[in-house]
PDB file of C-alpha atoms in Angstrom:
ATOM      1  CA  GLU A   1     -72.133 -35.981  23.789  1.00  0.00           C
ATOM      2  CA  THR A   2     -72.039 -32.175  24.230  1.00  0.00           C
ATOM      3  CA  GLY A   3     -75.154 -31.616  26.226  1.00  0.00           C
ATOM      4  CA  VAL A   4     -76.584 -29.258  23.535  1.00  0.00           C
ATOM      5  CA  THR A   5     -80.046 -30.540  22.404  1.00  0.00           C
ATOM      6  CA  GLN A   6     -82.309 -29.627  19.477  1.00  0.00           C
ATOM      7  CA  SER A   7     -85.904 -30.164  18.560  1.00  0.00           C
ATOM      8  CA  PRO A   8     -87.397 -31.406  16.465  1.00  0.00           C
ATOM      9  CA  THR A   9     -84.997 -33.728  14.690  1.00  0.00           C
ATOM     10  CA  HIS A  10     -86.715 -33.715  11.443  1.00  0.00           C
ATOM     11  CA  LEU A  11     -89.447 -31.518  10.022  1.00  0.00           C
ATOM     12  CA  ILE A  12     -91.388 -31.186   6.778  1.00  0.00           C
ATOM     13  CA  LYS A  13     -93.102 -27.956   5.727  1.00  0.00           C
ATOM     14  CA  THR A  14     -94.550 -26.499   2.638  1.00  0.00           C
ATOM     15  CA  ARG A  15     -93.535 -23.206   1.038  1.00  0.00           C
ATOM     16  CA  GLY A  16     -95.015 -20.091   2.730  1.00  0.00           C
ATOM     17  CA  GLN A  17     -95.342 -21.788   6.011  1.00  0.00           C
ATOM     18  CA  GLN A  18     -93.547 -20.707   9.263  1.00  0.00           C
ATOM     19  CA  VAL A  19     -91.285 -22.870  11.511  1.00  0.00           C
ATOM     20  CA  THR A  20     -89.667 -22.721  14.972  1.00  0.00           C
ATOM     21  CA  LEU A  21     -86.655 -24.704  15.775  1.00  0.00           C
ATOM     22  CA  ARG A  22     -85.471 -25.043  19.457  1.00  0.00           C
ATOM     23  CA  CYS A  23     -82.034 -25.348  21.097  1.00  0.00           C
ATOM     24  CA  SER A  24     -81.148 -26.097  24.600  1.00  0.00           C
ATOM     25  CA  SER A  25     -77.565 -25.014  25.380  1.00  0.00           C
ATOM     26  CA  GLN A  26     -74.959 -26.904  27.432  1.00  0.00           C
ATOM     27  CA  SER A  27     -74.982 -26.130  31.156  1.00  0.00           C
ATOM     28  CA  GLY A  28     -72.781 -23.088  31.984  1.00  0.00           C
ATOM     29  CA  HIS A  29     -72.974 -21.760  28.468  1.00  0.00           C
ATOM     30  CA  ASN A  30     -74.629 -18.277  27.819  1.00  0.00           C
ATOM     31  CA  THR A  31     -74.112 -17.911  24.126  1.00  0.00           C
ATOM     32  CA  VAL A  32     -76.031 -19.661  21.363  1.00  0.00           C
ATOM     33  CA  SER A  33     -75.135 -19.447  17.625  1.00  0.00           C
ATOM     34  CA  TRP A  34     -77.296 -20.896  14.726  1.00  0.00           C
ATOM     35  CA  TYR A  35     -75.980 -22.206  11.517  1.00  0.00           C
ATOM     36  CA  GLN A  36     -77.553 -23.339   8.270  1.00  0.00           C
ATOM     37  CA  GLN A  37     -75.932 -26.266   6.521  1.00  0.00           C
ATOM     38  CA  ALA A  38     -77.159 -26.841   2.963  1.00  0.00           C
ATOM     39  CA  LEU A  39     -76.588 -30.154   1.287  1.00  0.00           C
ATOM     40  CA  GLY A  40     -72.944 -30.730   0.424  1.00  0.00           C
ATOM     41  CA  GLN A  41     -71.891 -27.487   1.968  1.00  0.00           C
ATOM     42  CA  GLY A  42     -70.221 -26.188   5.113  1.00  0.00           C
ATOM     43  CA  PRO A  43     -72.502 -24.528   7.787  1.00  0.00           C
ATOM     44  CA  GLN A  44     -73.208 -20.785   7.336  1.00  0.00           C
ATOM     45  CA  PHE A  45     -73.651 -18.588  10.238  1.00  0.00           C
ATOM     46  CA  ILE A  46     -77.195 -17.097  10.705  1.00  0.00           C
ATOM     47  CA  PHE A  47     -76.985 -15.297  14.064  1.00  0.00           C
ATOM     48  CA  GLN A  48     -75.774 -15.387  17.560  1.00  0.00           C
ATOM     49  CA  TYR A  49     -77.455 -14.688  20.907  1.00  0.00           C
ATOM     50  CA  TYR A  50     -75.601 -13.641  23.956  1.00  0.00           C
ATOM     51  CA  ARG A  51     -77.451 -13.025  27.210  1.00  0.00           C
ATOM     52  CA  GLU A  52     -80.779 -12.729  25.508  1.00  0.00           C
ATOM     53  CA  GLU A  53     -79.578 -10.178  22.972  1.00  0.00           C
ATOM     54  CA  GLU A  54     -78.755 -10.738  19.197  1.00  0.00           C
ATOM     55  CA  ASN A  55     -74.888 -10.366  18.959  1.00  0.00           C
ATOM     56  CA  GLY A  56     -74.059 -10.632  15.318  1.00  0.00           C
ATOM     57  CA  ARG A  57     -75.943 -11.773  12.154  1.00  0.00           C
ATOM     58  CA  GLY A  58     -74.817 -13.387   8.861  1.00  0.00           C
ATOM     59  CA  ASN A  59     -76.193 -12.740   5.422  1.00  0.00           C
ATOM     60  CA  PHE A  60     -79.634 -14.012   6.046  1.00  0.00           C
ATOM     61  CA  PRO A  61     -82.948 -12.107   5.327  1.00  0.00           C
ATOM     62  CA  PRO A  62     -85.133 -10.659   8.280  1.00  0.00           C
ATOM     63  CA  ARG A  63     -87.546 -13.609   7.865  1.00  0.00           C
ATOM     64  CA  PHE A  64     -84.980 -15.446   9.915  1.00  0.00           C
ATOM     65  CA  SER A  65     -85.322 -14.370  13.524  1.00  0.00           C
ATOM     66  CA  GLY A  66     -84.635 -15.767  16.955  1.00  0.00           C
ATOM     67  CA  LEU A  67     -84.948 -15.497  20.579  1.00  0.00           C
ATOM     68  CA  GLN A  68     -82.894 -16.394  23.547  1.00  0.00           C
ATOM     69  CA  PHE A  69     -84.592 -17.049  27.018  1.00  0.00           C
ATOM     70  CA  PRO A  70     -83.258 -16.457  30.651  1.00  0.00           C
ATOM     71  CA  ASN A  71     -82.179 -20.073  30.865  1.00  0.00           C
ATOM     72  CA  TYR A  72     -80.077 -19.398  27.600  1.00  0.00           C
ATOM     73  CA  SER A  73     -82.117 -21.878  25.411  1.00  0.00           C
ATOM     74  CA  SER A  74     -82.943 -20.370  22.047  1.00  0.00           C
ATOM     75  CA  GLU A  75     -85.362 -20.488  19.151  1.00  0.00           C
ATOM     76  CA  LEU A  76     -84.887 -19.960  15.492  1.00  0.00           C
ATOM     77  CA  ASN A  77     -87.957 -18.812  13.562  1.00  0.00           C
ATOM     78  CA  VAL A  78     -88.305 -18.811   9.805  1.00  0.00           C
ATOM     79  CA  ASN A  79     -91.268 -17.125   8.197  1.00  0.00           C
ATOM     80  CA  ALA A  80     -92.465 -17.564   4.671  1.00  0.00           C
ATOM     81  CA  LEU A  81     -90.465 -20.681   4.064  1.00  0.00           C
ATOM     82  CA  GLU A  82     -88.737 -21.057   0.615  1.00  0.00           C
ATOM     83  CA  LEU A  83     -87.601 -24.236  -1.031  1.00  0.00           C
ATOM     84  CA  ASP A  84     -84.013 -23.126  -0.544  1.00  0.00           C
ATOM     85  CA  ASP A  85     -84.603 -23.081   3.187  1.00  0.00           C
ATOM     86  CA  SER A  86     -84.271 -26.962   3.077  1.00  0.00           C
ATOM     87  CA  ALA A  87     -81.220 -27.677   5.129  1.00  0.00           C
ATOM     88  CA  LEU A  88     -79.715 -28.884   8.375  1.00  0.00           C
ATOM     89  CA  TYR A  89     -79.917 -26.219  11.060  1.00  0.00           C
ATOM     90  CA  LEU A  90     -77.339 -26.405  13.705  1.00  0.00           C
ATOM     91  CA  CYS A  91     -77.198 -24.624  16.990  1.00  0.00           C
ATOM     92  CA  ALA A  92     -73.945 -24.299  18.968  1.00  0.00           C
ATOM     93  CA  SER A  93     -73.358 -23.108  22.530  1.00  0.00           C
ATOM     94  CA  SER A  94     -70.364 -21.521  24.279  1.00  0.00           C
ATOM     95  CA  ARG A  95     -69.319 -19.766  27.290  1.00  0.00           C
ATOM     96  CA  GLU A  96     -68.561 -16.143  27.953  1.00  0.00           C
ATOM     97  CA  ARG A  97     -66.543 -14.409  25.264  1.00  0.00           C
ATOM     98  CA  ALA A  98     -63.037 -15.552  25.546  1.00  0.00           C
ATOM     99  CA  TYR A  99     -60.023 -16.262  23.442  1.00  0.00           C
ATOM    100  CA  GLY A 100     -60.043 -19.773  22.392  1.00  0.00           C
ATOM    101  CA  GLU A 101     -63.527 -20.502  23.358  1.00  0.00           C
ATOM    102  CA  THR A 102     -64.926 -23.627  21.591  1.00  0.00           C
ATOM    103  CA  GLN A 103     -68.439 -23.765  20.205  1.00  0.00           C
ATOM    104  CA  TYR A 104     -70.175 -27.056  20.870  1.00  0.00           C
ATOM    105  CA  PHE A 105     -72.921 -28.248  18.508  1.00  0.00           C
ATOM    106  CA  GLY A 106     -76.215 -30.020  18.966  1.00  0.00           C
ATOM    107  CA  PRO A 107     -77.379 -32.862  16.567  1.00  0.00           C
ATOM    108  CA  GLY A 108     -79.218 -30.496  14.259  1.00  0.00           C
ATOM    109  CA  THR A 109     -82.691 -30.293  12.881  1.00  0.00           C
ATOM    110  CA  ARG A 110     -83.218 -31.406   9.251  1.00  0.00           C
ATOM    111  CA  LEU A 111     -85.889 -29.192   7.589  1.00  0.00           C
ATOM    112  CA  LEU A 112     -87.522 -30.109   4.296  1.00  0.00           C
ATOM    113  CA  VAL A 113     -89.530 -27.457   2.396  1.00  0.00           C
ATOM    114  CA  LEU A 114     -91.896 -28.818  -0.246  1.00  0.00           C
TER     115      LEU A 114
ATOM    116  CA  ALA B   1     -63.089 -11.217   5.190  1.00  0.00           C
ATOM    117  CA  GLN B   2     -62.103 -14.719   6.465  1.00  0.00           C
ATOM    118  CA  LYS B   3     -62.049 -17.622   4.191  1.00  0.00           C
ATOM    119  CA  ILE B   4     -61.236 -21.379   4.654  1.00  0.00           C
ATOM    120  CA  THR B   5     -60.362 -23.535   1.672  1.00  0.00           C
ATOM    121  CA  GLN B   6     -60.399 -27.390   1.740  1.00  0.00           C
ATOM    122  CA  THR B   7     -59.299 -28.690  -1.593  1.00  0.00           C
ATOM    123  CA  GLN B   8     -59.885 -32.400  -1.054  1.00  0.00           C
ATOM    124  CA  PRO B   9     -63.518 -33.402  -1.589  1.00  0.00           C
ATOM    125  CA  GLY B  10     -62.869 -37.032  -0.589  1.00  0.00           C
ATOM    126  CA  MET B  11     -59.967 -39.047   0.762  1.00  0.00           C
ATOM    127  CA  PHE B  12     -59.376 -42.664   1.243  1.00  0.00           C
ATOM    128  CA  VAL B  13     -57.184 -44.177   3.859  1.00  0.00           C
ATOM    129  CA  GLN B  14     -56.492 -47.824   4.888  1.00  0.00           C
ATOM    130  CA  GLU B  15     -57.292 -48.816   8.449  1.00  0.00           C
ATOM    131  CA  LYS B  16     -54.363 -48.158  10.923  1.00  0.00           C
ATOM    132  CA  GLU B  17     -52.654 -45.745   8.501  1.00  0.00           C
ATOM    133  CA  ALA B  18     -52.247 -42.033   9.076  1.00  0.00           C
ATOM    134  CA  VAL B  19     -54.034 -39.515   6.915  1.00  0.00           C
ATOM    135  CA  THR B  20     -53.551 -35.663   6.504  1.00  0.00           C
ATOM    136  CA  LEU B  21     -56.556 -33.458   5.474  1.00  0.00           C
ATOM    137  CA  ASP B  22     -55.693 -30.109   4.106  1.00  0.00           C
ATOM    138  CA  CYS B  23     -56.910 -26.743   5.105  1.00  0.00           C
ATOM    139  CA  THR B  24     -55.784 -23.375   4.038  1.00  0.00           C
ATOM    140  CA  TYR B  25     -57.200 -20.062   5.445  1.00  0.00           C
ATOM    141  CA  ASP B  26     -57.146 -16.359   4.716  1.00  0.00           C
ATOM    142  CA  THR B  27     -57.709 -13.492   7.217  1.00  0.00           C
ATOM    143  CA  SER B  28     -56.317 -10.125   7.890  1.00  0.00           C
ATOM    144  CA  ASP B  29     -56.872 -10.322  11.647  1.00  0.00           C
ATOM    145  CA  PRO B  30     -53.665 -11.172  13.645  1.00  0.00           C
ATOM    146  CA  SER B  31     -55.661 -12.920  16.280  1.00  0.00           C
ATOM    147  CA  TYR B  32     -57.624 -15.877  15.161  1.00  0.00           C
ATOM    148  CA  GLY B  33     -58.524 -19.516  16.098  1.00  0.00           C
ATOM    149  CA  LEU B  34     -58.631 -22.503  13.895  1.00  0.00           C
ATOM    150  CA  PHE B  35     -60.848 -25.540  14.581  1.00  0.00           C
ATOM    151  CA  TRP B  36     -61.501 -28.972  13.100  1.00  0.00           C
ATOM    152  CA  TYR B  37     -64.849 -30.551  13.474  1.00  0.00           C
ATOM    153  CA  LYS B  38     -65.960 -34.131  12.466  1.00  0.00           C
ATOM    154  CA  GLN B  39     -69.596 -34.698  11.176  1.00  0.00           C
ATOM    155  CA  PRO B  40     -70.788 -38.327  10.944  1.00  0.00           C
ATOM    156  CA  SER B  41     -73.845 -39.071   8.804  1.00  0.00           C
ATOM    157  CA  SER B  42     -76.127 -38.409  11.957  1.00  0.00           C
ATOM    158  CA  GLY B  43     -75.225 -34.671  11.342  1.00  0.00           C
ATOM    159  CA  GLU B  44     -73.821 -33.670  14.636  1.00  0.00           C
ATOM    160  CA  MET B  45     -70.704 -31.493  14.425  1.00  0.00           C
ATOM    161  CA  ILE B  46     -68.113 -33.020  16.852  1.00  0.00           C
ATOM    162  CA  PHE B  47     -65.209 -30.683  18.025  1.00  0.00           C
ATOM    163  CA  LEU B  48     -61.808 -32.233  17.499  1.00  0.00           C
ATOM    164  CA  ILE B  49     -59.053 -29.808  17.931  1.00  0.00           C
ATOM    165  CA  TYR B  50     -58.223 -26.090  18.267  1.00  0.00           C
ATOM    166  CA  GLN B  51     -55.197 -24.023  17.428  1.00  0.00           C
ATOM    167  CA  GLY B  52     -54.733 -20.359  18.258  1.00  0.00           C
ATOM    168  CA  SER B  53     -52.760 -18.079  16.049  1.00  0.00           C
ATOM    169  CA  TYR B  54     -50.322 -17.194  18.803  1.00  0.00           C
ATOM    170  CA  ASP B  55     -49.860 -20.811  20.012  1.00  0.00           C
ATOM    171  CA  GLN B  56     -46.157 -21.619  19.494  1.00  0.00           C
ATOM    172  CA  GLN B  57     -46.750 -25.383  19.426  1.00  0.00           C
ATOM    173  CA  ASN B  58     -48.947 -27.595  17.193  1.00  0.00           C
ATOM    174  CA  ALA B  59     -52.051 -28.764  19.001  1.00  0.00           C
ATOM    175  CA  THR B  60     -52.648 -32.413  19.672  1.00  0.00           C
ATOM    176  CA  GLU B  61     -55.581 -34.279  21.025  1.00  0.00           C
ATOM    177  CA  GLY B  62     -55.182 -38.007  21.221  1.00  0.00           C
ATOM    178  CA  ARG B  63     -54.936 -39.287  17.680  1.00  0.00           C
ATOM    179  CA  TYR B  64     -55.580 -35.870  16.229  1.00  0.00           C
ATOM    180  CA  SER B  65     -52.948 -33.385  15.562  1.00  0.00           C
ATOM    181  CA  LEU B  66     -52.990 -29.950  13.727  1.00  0.00           C
ATOM    182  CA  ASN B  67     -50.065 -29.239  11.469  1.00  0.00           C
ATOM    183  CA  PHE B  68     -50.147 -25.367  11.903  1.00  0.00           C
ATOM    184  CA  GLN B  69     -47.919 -23.459   9.332  1.00  0.00           C
ATOM    185  CA  LYS B  70     -48.712 -19.768   9.938  1.00  0.00           C
ATOM    186  CA  ALA B  71     -46.489 -18.264   7.054  1.00  0.00           C
ATOM    187  CA  ARG B  72     -48.272 -20.620   4.604  1.00  0.00           C
ATOM    188  CA  LYS B  73     -51.677 -19.958   6.248  1.00  0.00           C
ATOM    189  CA  SER B  74     -52.303 -23.754   6.545  1.00  0.00           C
ATOM    190  CA  ALA B  75     -53.837 -25.772   9.312  1.00  0.00           C
ATOM    191  CA  ASN B  76     -53.922 -29.434   8.233  1.00  0.00           C
ATOM    192  CA  LEU B  77     -55.413 -32.120  10.391  1.00  0.00           C
ATOM    193  CA  VAL B  78     -53.383 -35.327  10.774  1.00  0.00           C
ATOM    194  CA  ILE B  79     -55.215 -38.379  12.038  1.00  0.00           C
ATOM    195  CA  SER B  80     -52.939 -41.136  13.190  1.00  0.00           C
ATOM    196  CA  ALA B  81     -53.847 -44.878  13.199  1.00  0.00           C
ATOM    197  CA  SER B  82     -57.162 -44.492  11.367  1.00  0.00           C
ATOM    198  CA  GLN B  83     -60.159 -46.528  12.493  1.00  0.00           C
ATOM    199  CA  LEU B  84     -63.400 -47.507  10.605  1.00  0.00           C
ATOM    200  CA  GLY B  85     -65.265 -44.960  12.953  1.00  0.00           C
ATOM    201  CA  ASP B  86     -63.256 -42.135  11.541  1.00  0.00           C
ATOM    202  CA  SER B  87     -65.174 -42.359   8.306  1.00  0.00           C
ATOM    203  CA  ALA B  88     -67.082 -38.981   8.145  1.00  0.00           C
ATOM    204  CA  MET B  89     -67.103 -35.365   6.819  1.00  0.00           C
ATOM    205  CA  TYR B  90     -64.352 -33.313   8.271  1.00  0.00           C
ATOM    206  CA  PHE B  91     -64.687 -29.452   8.422  1.00  0.00           C
ATOM    207  CA  CYS B  92     -62.010 -26.947   9.025  1.00  0.00           C
ATOM    208  CA  ALA B  93     -63.232 -23.657  10.623  1.00  0.00           C
ATOM    209  CA  MET B  94     -61.769 -20.358  11.845  1.00  0.00           C
ATOM    210  CA  ARG B  95     -62.888 -17.248  13.678  1.00  0.00           C
ATOM    211  CA  GLU B  96     -61.396 -13.907  14.557  1.00  0.00           C
ATOM    212  CA  GLU B  97     -60.641 -13.535  18.266  1.00  0.00           C
ATOM    213  CA  ASN B  98     -60.127  -9.986  18.823  1.00  0.00           C
ATOM    214  CA  SER B  99     -63.641  -9.299  20.058  1.00  0.00           C
ATOM    215  CA  GLY B 100     -64.450 -12.799  21.529  1.00  0.00           C
ATOM    216  CA  ASN B 101     -66.960 -15.280  20.570  1.00  0.00           C
ATOM    217  CA  THR B 102     -67.229 -14.392  16.909  1.00  0.00           C
ATOM    218  CA  PRO B 103     -68.908 -16.802  14.512  1.00  0.00           C
ATOM    219  CA  LEU B 104     -67.098 -19.694  12.891  1.00  0.00           C
ATOM    220  CA  VAL B 105     -66.478 -19.651   9.197  1.00  0.00           C
ATOM    221  CA  PHE B 106     -66.296 -23.111   7.692  1.00  0.00           C
ATOM    222  CA  GLY B 107     -64.755 -24.675   4.686  1.00  0.00           C
ATOM    223  CA  LYS B 108     -66.686 -27.078   2.372  1.00  0.00           C
ATOM    224  CA  GLY B 109     -65.350 -30.124   3.974  1.00  0.00           C
ATOM    225  CA  THR B 110     -63.543 -33.232   3.109  1.00  0.00           C
ATOM    226  CA  ARG B 111     -65.239 -36.660   3.191  1.00  0.00           C
ATOM    227  CA  LEU B 112     -62.837 -39.282   4.714  1.00  0.00           C
ATOM    228  CA  SER B 113     -63.383 -42.960   4.039  1.00  0.00           C
ATOM    229  CA  VAL B 114     -61.521 -45.535   6.094  1.00  0.00           C
ATOM    230  CA  ILE B 115     -61.095 -48.906   4.380  1.00  0.00           C
ATOM    231  CA  ALA B 116     -60.575 -52.173   6.304  1.00  0.00           C
TER     232      ALA B 116
END
């Protein structure tokens, strides 16, 4: 196991609602990245947090937002949920920026939007 | 822009045999890293192996090895002595490494089924 935890494991929401997903990074890691994985696809990068600041963002609308806390845990917030937001949301943690640094993933949160 | 292509949607292999999962990539960055992850049905992405673009030798981790052919832009994963527990989705990923800790770009994956 990686030491990266996510909660909740599963979630069902209706269109238009808001959701918050949580991630605790592995000990010693200060960077958290969030990915969305739709059914049958590879993960797509949403954004990354490094030392509590957003440090890069993929092609996702502003209704996807996040936070990183002083203990390096992180939240992903999605407002105005759409049916296409149904996916597996993965967070990954890693250490200080470095060549060859590996991202270690949590078990994911499965979100279903009805 | 970076791109990863995995052309095998599904593969079957007999238990104890070796199997090669294909991955080709495209990038204009001279410094990059290549990764393979395993995703069982539970959903967690499990890191398997890493190859840096400047590494002279192919990476190996236990039963996993990465066949890195830089001129062909390929980074195939070889699993030796397949086990039933190897049945899962396998994803090839890459990232640019000039500016450190950049996001991973993933392929669509290959589903490996190991047959007893």
